[in-house]
Coordinates of C-alpha atoms and ligand atoms in Angstrom, one line a residue:
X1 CA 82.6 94.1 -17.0
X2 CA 86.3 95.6 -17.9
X3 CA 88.9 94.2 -15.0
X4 CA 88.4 97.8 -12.9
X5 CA 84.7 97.3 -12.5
X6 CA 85.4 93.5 -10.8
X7 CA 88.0 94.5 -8.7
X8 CA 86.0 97.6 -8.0
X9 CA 82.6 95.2 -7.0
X10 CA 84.9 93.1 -4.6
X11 CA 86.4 96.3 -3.4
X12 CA 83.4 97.8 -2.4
X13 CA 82.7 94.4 0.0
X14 CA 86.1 94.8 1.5
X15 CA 86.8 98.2 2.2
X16 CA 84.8 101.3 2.7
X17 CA 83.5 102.5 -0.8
X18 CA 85.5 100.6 -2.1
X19 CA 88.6 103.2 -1.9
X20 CA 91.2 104.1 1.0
X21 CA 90.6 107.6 0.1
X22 CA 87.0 109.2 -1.1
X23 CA 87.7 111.1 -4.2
X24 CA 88.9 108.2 -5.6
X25 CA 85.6 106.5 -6.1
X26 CA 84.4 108.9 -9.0
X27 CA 81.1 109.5 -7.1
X28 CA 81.4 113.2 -8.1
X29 CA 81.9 112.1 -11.4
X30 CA 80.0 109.3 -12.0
X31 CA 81.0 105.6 -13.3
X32 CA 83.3 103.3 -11.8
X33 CA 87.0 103.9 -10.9
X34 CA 89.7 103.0 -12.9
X35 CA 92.6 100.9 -11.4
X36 CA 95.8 101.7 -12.0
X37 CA 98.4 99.1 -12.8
X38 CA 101.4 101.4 -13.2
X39 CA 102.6 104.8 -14.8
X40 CA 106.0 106.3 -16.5
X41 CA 106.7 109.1 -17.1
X42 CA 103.6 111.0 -18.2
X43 CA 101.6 108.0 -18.6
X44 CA 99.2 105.9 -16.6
X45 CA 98.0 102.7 -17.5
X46 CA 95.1 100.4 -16.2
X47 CA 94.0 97.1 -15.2
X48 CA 91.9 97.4 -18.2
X49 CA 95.1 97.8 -20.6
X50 CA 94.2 101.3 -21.2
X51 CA 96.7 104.7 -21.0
X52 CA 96.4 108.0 -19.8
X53 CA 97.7 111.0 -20.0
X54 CA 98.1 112.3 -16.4
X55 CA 97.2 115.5 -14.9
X56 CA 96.9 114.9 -11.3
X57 CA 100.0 113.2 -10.6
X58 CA 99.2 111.5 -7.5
X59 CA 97.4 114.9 -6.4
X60 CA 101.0 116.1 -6.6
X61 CA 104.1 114.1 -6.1
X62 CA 104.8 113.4 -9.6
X63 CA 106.2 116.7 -10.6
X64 CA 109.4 115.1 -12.4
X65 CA 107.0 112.5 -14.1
X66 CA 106.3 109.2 -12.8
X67 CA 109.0 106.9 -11.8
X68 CA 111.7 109.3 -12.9
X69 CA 114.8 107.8 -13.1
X70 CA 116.7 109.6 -10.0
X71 CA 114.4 108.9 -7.2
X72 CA 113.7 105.1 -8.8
X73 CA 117.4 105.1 -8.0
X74 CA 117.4 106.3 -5.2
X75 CA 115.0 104.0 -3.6
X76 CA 116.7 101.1 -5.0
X77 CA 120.0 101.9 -3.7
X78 CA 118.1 102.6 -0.3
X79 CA 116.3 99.5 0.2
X80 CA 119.4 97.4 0.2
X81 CA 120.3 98.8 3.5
X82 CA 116.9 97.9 5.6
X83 CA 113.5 99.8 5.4
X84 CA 113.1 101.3 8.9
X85 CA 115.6 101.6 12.0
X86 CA 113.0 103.4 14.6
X87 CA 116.5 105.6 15.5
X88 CA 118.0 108.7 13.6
X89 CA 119.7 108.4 10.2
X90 CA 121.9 110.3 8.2
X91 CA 119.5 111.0 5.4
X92 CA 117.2 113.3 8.2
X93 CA 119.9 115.5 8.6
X94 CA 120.2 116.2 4.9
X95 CA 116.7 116.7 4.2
X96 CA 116.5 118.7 7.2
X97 CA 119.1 120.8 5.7
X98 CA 118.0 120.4 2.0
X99 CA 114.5 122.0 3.3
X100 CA 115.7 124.5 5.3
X101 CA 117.9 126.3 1.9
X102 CA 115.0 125.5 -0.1
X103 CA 112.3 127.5 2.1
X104 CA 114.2 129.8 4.1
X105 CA 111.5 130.8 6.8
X106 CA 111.6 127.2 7.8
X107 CA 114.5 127.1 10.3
X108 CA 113.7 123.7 12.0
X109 CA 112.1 121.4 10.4
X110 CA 110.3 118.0 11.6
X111 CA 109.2 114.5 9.5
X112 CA 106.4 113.0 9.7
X113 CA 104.2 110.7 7.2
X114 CA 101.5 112.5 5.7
X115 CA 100.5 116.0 5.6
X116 CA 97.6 115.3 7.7
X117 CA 100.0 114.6 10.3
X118 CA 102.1 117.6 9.6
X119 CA 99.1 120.2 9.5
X120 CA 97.7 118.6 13.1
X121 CA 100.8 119.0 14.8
X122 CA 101.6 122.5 13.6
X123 CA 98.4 123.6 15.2
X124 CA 99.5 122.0 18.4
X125 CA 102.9 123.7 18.5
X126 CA 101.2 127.0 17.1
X127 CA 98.3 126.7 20.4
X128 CA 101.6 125.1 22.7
X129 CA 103.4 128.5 21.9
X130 CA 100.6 131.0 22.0
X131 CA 98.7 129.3 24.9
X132 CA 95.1 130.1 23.1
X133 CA 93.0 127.6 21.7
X134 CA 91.5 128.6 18.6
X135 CA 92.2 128.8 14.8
X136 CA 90.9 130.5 11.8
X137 CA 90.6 128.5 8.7
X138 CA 89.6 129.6 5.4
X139 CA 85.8 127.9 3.9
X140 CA 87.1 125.5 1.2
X141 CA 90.2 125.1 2.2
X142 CA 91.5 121.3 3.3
X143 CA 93.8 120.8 5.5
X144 CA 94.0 116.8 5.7
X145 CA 91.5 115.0 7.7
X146 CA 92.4 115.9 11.3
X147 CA 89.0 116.8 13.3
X148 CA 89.7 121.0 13.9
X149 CA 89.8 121.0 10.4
X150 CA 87.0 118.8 8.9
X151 CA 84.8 122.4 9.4
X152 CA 84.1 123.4 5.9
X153 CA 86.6 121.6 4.3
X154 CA 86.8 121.7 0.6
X155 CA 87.2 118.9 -1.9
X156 CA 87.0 115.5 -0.6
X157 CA 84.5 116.4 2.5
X158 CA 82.3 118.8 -0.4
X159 CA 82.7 116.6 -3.4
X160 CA 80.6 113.5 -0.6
X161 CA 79.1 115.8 0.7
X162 CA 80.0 116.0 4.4
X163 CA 80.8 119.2 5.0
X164 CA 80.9 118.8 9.0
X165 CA 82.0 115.5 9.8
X166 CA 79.9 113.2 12.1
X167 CA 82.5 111.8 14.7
X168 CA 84.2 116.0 15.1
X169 CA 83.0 116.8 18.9
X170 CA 81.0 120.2 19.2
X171 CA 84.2 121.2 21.5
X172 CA 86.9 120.6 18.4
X173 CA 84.2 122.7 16.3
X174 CA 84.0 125.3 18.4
X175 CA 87.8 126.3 18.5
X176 CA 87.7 126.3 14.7
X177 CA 86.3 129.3 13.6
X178 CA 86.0 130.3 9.7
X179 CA 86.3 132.6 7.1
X180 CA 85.1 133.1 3.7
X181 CA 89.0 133.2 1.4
X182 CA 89.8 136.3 0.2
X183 CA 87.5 138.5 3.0
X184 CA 90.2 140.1 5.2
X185 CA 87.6 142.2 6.7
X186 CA 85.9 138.9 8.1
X187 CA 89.4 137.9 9.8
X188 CA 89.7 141.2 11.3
X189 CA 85.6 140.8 13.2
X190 CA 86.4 137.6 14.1
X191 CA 89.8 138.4 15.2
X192 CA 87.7 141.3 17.1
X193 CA 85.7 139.0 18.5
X194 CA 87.8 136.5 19.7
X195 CA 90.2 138.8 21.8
X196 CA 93.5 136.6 22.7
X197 CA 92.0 133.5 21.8
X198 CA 93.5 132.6 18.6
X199 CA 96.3 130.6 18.1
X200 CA 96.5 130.3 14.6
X201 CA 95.5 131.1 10.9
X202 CA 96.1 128.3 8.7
X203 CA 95.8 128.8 5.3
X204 CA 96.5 127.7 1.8
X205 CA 98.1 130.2 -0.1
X206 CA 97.0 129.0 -3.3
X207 CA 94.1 126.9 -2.9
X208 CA 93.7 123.6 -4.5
X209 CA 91.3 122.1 -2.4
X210 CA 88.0 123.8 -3.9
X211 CA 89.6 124.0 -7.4
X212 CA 92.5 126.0 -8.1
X213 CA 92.2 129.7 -6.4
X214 CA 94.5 132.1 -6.2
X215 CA 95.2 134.9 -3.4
X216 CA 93.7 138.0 -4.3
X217 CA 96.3 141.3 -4.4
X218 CA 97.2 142.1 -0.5
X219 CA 95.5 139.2 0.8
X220 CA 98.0 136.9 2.2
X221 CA 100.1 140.5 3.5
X222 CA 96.7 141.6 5.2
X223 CA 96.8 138.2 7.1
X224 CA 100.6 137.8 7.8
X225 CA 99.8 142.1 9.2
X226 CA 96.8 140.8 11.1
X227 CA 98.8 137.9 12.7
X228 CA 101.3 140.6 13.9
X229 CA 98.9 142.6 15.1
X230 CA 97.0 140.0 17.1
X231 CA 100.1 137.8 18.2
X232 CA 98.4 134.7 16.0
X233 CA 101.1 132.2 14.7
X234 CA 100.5 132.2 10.7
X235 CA 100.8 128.3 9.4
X236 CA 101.3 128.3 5.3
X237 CA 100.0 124.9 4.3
X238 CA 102.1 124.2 1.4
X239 CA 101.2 120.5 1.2
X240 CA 100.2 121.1 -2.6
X241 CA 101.7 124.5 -3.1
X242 CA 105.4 123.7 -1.5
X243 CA 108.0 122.9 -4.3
X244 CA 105.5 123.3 -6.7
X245 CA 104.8 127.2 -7.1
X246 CA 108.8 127.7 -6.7
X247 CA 111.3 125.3 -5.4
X248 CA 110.8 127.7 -2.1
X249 CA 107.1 126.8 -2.6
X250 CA 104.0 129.5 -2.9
X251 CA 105.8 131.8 0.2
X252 CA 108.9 132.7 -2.0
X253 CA 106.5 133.2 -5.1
X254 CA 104.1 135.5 -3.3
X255 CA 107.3 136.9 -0.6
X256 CA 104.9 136.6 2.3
X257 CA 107.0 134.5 5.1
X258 CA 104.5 132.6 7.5
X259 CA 105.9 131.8 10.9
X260 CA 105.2 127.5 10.1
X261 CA 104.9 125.9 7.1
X262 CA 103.1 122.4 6.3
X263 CA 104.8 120.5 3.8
X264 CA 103.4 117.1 2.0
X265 CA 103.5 115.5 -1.5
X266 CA 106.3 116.5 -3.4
X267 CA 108.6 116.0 -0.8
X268 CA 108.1 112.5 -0.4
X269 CA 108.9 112.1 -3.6
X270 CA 105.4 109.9 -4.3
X271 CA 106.4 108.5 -0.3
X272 CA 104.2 108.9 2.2
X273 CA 106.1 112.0 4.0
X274 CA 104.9 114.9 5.5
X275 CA 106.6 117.5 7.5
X276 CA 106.4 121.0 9.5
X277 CA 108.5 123.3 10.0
X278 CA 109.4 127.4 10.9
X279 CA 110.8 129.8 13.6
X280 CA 113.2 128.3 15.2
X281 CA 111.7 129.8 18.6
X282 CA 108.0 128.1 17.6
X283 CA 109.8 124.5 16.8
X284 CA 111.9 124.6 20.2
X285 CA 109.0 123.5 21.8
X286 CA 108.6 120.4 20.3
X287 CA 109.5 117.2 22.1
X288 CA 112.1 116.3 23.1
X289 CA 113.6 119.8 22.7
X290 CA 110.3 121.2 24.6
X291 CA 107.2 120.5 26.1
X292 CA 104.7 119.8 22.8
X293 CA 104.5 116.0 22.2
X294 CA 104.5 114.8 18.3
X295 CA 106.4 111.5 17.7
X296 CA 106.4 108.9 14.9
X297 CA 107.1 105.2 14.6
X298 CA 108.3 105.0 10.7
X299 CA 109.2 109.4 10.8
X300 CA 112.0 110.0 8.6
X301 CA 112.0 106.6 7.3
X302 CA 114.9 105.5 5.2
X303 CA 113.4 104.5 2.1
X304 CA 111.0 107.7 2.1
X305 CA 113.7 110.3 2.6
X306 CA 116.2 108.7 0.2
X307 CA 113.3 109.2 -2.7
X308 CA 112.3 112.9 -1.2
X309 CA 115.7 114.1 -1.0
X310 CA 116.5 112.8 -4.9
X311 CA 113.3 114.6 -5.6
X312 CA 114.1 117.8 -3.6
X313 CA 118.0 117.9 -4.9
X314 CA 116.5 117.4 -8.6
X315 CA 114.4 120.9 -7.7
X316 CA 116.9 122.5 -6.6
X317 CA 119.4 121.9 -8.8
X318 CA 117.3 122.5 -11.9
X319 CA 115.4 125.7 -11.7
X320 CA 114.6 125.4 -15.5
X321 CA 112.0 122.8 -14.2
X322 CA 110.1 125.5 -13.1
X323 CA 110.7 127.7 -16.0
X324 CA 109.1 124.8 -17.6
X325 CA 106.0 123.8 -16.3
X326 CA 105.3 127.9 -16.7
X327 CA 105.5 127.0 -20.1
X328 CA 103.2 124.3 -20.0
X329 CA 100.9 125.8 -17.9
X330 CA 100.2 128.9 -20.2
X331 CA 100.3 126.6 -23.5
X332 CA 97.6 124.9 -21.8
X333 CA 95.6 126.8 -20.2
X334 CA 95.3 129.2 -23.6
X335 CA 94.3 125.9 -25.1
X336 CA 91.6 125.5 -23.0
X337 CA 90.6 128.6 -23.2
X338 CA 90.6 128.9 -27.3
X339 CA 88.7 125.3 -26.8
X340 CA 85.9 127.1 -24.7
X341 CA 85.6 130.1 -27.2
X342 CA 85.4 127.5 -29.9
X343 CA 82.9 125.3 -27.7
X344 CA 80.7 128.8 -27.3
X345 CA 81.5 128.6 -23.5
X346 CA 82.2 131.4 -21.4
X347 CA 83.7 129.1 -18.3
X348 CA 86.4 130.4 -16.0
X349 CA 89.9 129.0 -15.7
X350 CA 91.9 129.8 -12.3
X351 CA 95.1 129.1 -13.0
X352 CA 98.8 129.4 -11.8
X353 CA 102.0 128.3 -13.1
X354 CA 101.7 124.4 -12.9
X355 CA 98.3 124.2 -11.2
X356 CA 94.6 125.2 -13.1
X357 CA 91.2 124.1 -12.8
X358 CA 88.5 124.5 -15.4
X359 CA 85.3 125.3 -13.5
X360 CA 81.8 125.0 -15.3
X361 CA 80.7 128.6 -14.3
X362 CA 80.7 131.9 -15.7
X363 CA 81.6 133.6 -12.3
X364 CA 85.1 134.6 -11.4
X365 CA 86.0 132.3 -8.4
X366 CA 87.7 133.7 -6.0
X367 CA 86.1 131.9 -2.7
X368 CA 83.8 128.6 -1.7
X369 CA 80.7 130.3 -2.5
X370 CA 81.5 130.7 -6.0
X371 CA 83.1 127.3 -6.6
X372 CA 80.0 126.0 -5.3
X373 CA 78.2 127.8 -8.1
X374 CA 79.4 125.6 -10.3
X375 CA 77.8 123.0 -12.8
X376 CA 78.4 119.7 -11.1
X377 CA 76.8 117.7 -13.7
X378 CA 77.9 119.0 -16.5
X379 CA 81.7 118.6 -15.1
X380 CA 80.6 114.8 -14.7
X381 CA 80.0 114.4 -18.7
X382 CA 83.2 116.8 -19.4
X383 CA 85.5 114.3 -17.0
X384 CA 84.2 111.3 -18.9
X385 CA 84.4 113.1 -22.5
X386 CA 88.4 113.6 -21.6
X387 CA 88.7 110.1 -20.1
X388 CA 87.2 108.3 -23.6
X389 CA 89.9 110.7 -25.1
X390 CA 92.8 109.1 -22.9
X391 CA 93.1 112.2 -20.7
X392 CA 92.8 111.4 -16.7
X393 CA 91.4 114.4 -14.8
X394 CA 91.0 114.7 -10.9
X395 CA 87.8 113.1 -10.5
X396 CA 85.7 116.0 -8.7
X397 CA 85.2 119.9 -10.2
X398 CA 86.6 121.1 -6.6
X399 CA 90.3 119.8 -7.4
X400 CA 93.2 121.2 -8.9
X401 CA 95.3 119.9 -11.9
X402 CA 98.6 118.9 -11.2
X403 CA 101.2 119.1 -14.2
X404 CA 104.5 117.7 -14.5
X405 CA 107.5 118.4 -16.5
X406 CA 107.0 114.8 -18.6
X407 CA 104.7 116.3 -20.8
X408 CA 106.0 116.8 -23.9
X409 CA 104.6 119.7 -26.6
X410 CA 103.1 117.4 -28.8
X411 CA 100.9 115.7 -25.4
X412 CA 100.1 119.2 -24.5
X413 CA 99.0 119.6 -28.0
X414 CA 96.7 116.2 -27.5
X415 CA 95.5 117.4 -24.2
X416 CA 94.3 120.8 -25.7
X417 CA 92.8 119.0 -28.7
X418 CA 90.9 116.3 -26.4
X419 CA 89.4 119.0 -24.1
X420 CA 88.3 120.9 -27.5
X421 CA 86.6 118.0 -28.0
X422 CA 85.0 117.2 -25.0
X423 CA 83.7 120.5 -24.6
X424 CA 81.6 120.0 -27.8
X425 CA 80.6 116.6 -27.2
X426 CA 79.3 117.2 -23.6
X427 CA 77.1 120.2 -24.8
X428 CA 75.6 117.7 -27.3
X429 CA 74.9 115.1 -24.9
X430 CA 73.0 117.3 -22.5
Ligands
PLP501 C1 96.7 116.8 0.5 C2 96.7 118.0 1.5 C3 96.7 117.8 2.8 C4 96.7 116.4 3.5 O1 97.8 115.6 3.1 P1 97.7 114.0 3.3 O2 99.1 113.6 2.9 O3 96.7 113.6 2.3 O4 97.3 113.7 4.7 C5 96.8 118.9 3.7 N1 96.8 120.1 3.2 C6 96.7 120.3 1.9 C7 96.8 121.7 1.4 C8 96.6 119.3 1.0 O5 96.5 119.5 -0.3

């Protein structure tokens, strides 16, 4: 037994499956998890004395690379001042500013510690300002694990399997009504058919959360004209998309402006941090400036905000970053592709500047319904084919890869190579 499968056995008696979040566990893969010990730069390495070369990035955070040198700074400097004050800091105010340049539609902005947090209270201020009580969500979109949005929920809930939650009420179920991504004309009926009821459409404008998919041409504008039409608040969850699509996230990229924005991930810096934002008019009625309660004990905290505001100025400051991981993402993704031709596979890759998924199916995916079509299976042999080749994946089909500007050309080269590989050696083993 390597070192990850015994701490993985005693894992499993201590804490539910083992993990403190689902995907984690490989079950969609197959195998046992691997534990990681620590990372630099574009590297992760295990309890088993193993290294990776990472493209998920802590599902994110890790645009820069792991422990880039700036924001492992930052936190140092930070910590010798206390970790947490419970009372208002000079670092808020900067982020709060830094955020607002960054994503311009976001005129008051609020912390909070995860982007589950952030996408549950923007729904509150979205139904506190509209007075309705329902929202549209998109089938395959996730939206962290708050109950109105454990309804067809993408990644985590598909990859186990729990596509409706036991523990949701059939009341929270009720007010969240969904649509297939990409089908306008189903917003519009059930827009119809909900007449002054709905609150809000939240959204991912680029999906990661069923694999990479990408808006289709005059999607998000048909919503953002359907929202204005029907007085629905329009929440962009950028929790994946946000600093990573464009330093002003997937809303400057695509120049649709939502009224609030979710923001996660990247803006912690690899922190847990969260944090919603928008129309100044919508965010007025959060307490204490209005009526809508949202609160945090450790919001804003000290140590967090001094590693998301290095991380934020580094983005802003450098737009080559982004000019960058373009580069790497086409390099890559052509790879892959000259790897399937070479592999005889006719697959399709969904990909957009630093985010792609490979997804074992000849359809074009565009919704839920076609990721679904994909071969689960046969993703499980690719995953492991990469890991024996030193490459760590996301451990499900339904996720998006996450790349960051620590790979080099020569690791791009290896990644390209080791997915060549794979491909041939998990058609042999089937
Ligand atoms: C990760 C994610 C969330 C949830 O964020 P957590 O920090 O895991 O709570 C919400 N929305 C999207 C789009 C995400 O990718």
């Amino acid at each position: 037994m390597t070192t990850s499968e015994q701490l993985f056995e005693k894992a499993k008696t201590l804490i539910p499956g083992g993990v403190n979040s689902p995907v984690r566990a490989f079950r969609a893969v197959g195998g046992s998890p691997i534990f990681i010990k620590s990372a630099k730069g574009p590297y992760l390495f295990d309890e088993d004395g193993r290294q990776y070369i990472e493209l998920i990035n802590s599902w994110g955070p890790m645009i820069l690379g792991h422990a880039f040198e700036p924001v492992e700074k930052a936190v140092r400097d930070a910590i010798q001042h206390s970790f947490s004050f419970g009372a208002p800091t000079r670092k808020e105010v900067e982020m709060a500013e830094l955020i607002t340049a960054m994503v311009p539609s976001v005129e008051k902005v609020r912390m909070v510690n995860s982007g589950t947090e952030a996408t549950m209270a923007a729904i509150r201020v979205a139904r506190g300002f509209t007075g309705r009580d329902k929202l549209i969500k998109f089938e395959g979109c996730y939206h962290g694990h708050g109950d109105s949005f454990l309804i067809a929920a993408g990644s985590g809930a598909m990859t186990m399997g729990i596509p409706d939650s036991p523990g949701v009420t059939k009341a929270t179920a009720a007010d969240t009504l969904t649509a297939p991504y990409n089908d306008l004309a189903a917003v519009e009926t059930l827009l119809d058919n909900n007449h002054n009821q709905v609150a809000a459409i939240i959204l991912e404008p680029v999906v990661g959360n069923m694999g990479c998919v990408l808006p289709e041409p005059g999607f998000l504008q048909g919503i953002r004209d359907l929202c204005d039409k029907h007085g629905v608040v329009l929440i962009f969850d950028e929790v994946m998309t946000g600093f990573r699509l464009a330093k002003g996230g997937a809303q400057e990229r695509f120049g649709i402006t939502p009224d609030l924005t979710t923001m996660g991930k990247i803006i912690g810096g690899g922190m847990p941090v969260g944090a919603y934002g928008g129309r100044a008019d919508i965010m007025n009625l959060v307490a204490p400036a209005g009526p809508v309660y949202q609160a945090g004990t450790l919001s804003g905290n000290p140590i967090a905000m001094s590693a998301g505001l290095a991380m934020l100025h580094h983005l802003n400051e450098h737009p080559e970053v982004y000019t960058r991981l373009e580069e790497i993402g086409k390099t890559l993704t052509d790879g892959f592709r000259a790897g399937l031709q070479k592999a005889g596979l006719s697959y399709t890759i969904n990909h957009i500047g630093s985010m792609f998924t490979l997804f074992m199916t000849e359809r074009s995916v565009t919704n839920f319904t076609e990721a679904k079509s994909c071969d689960i299976p046969q993703f499980g042999r690719y995953f492991h084919a990469m890991l024996e080749r030193g490459i760590y994946l996301a451990p499900s089909q339904f996720e998006s890869l996450f790349l960051s500007v620590a790979l080099t050309d020569d690791l791009v080269a290896q990644i390209i190579q080791a997915n060549e590989e794979s491909l041939i050696s998990m058609m042999k083993d089937k």
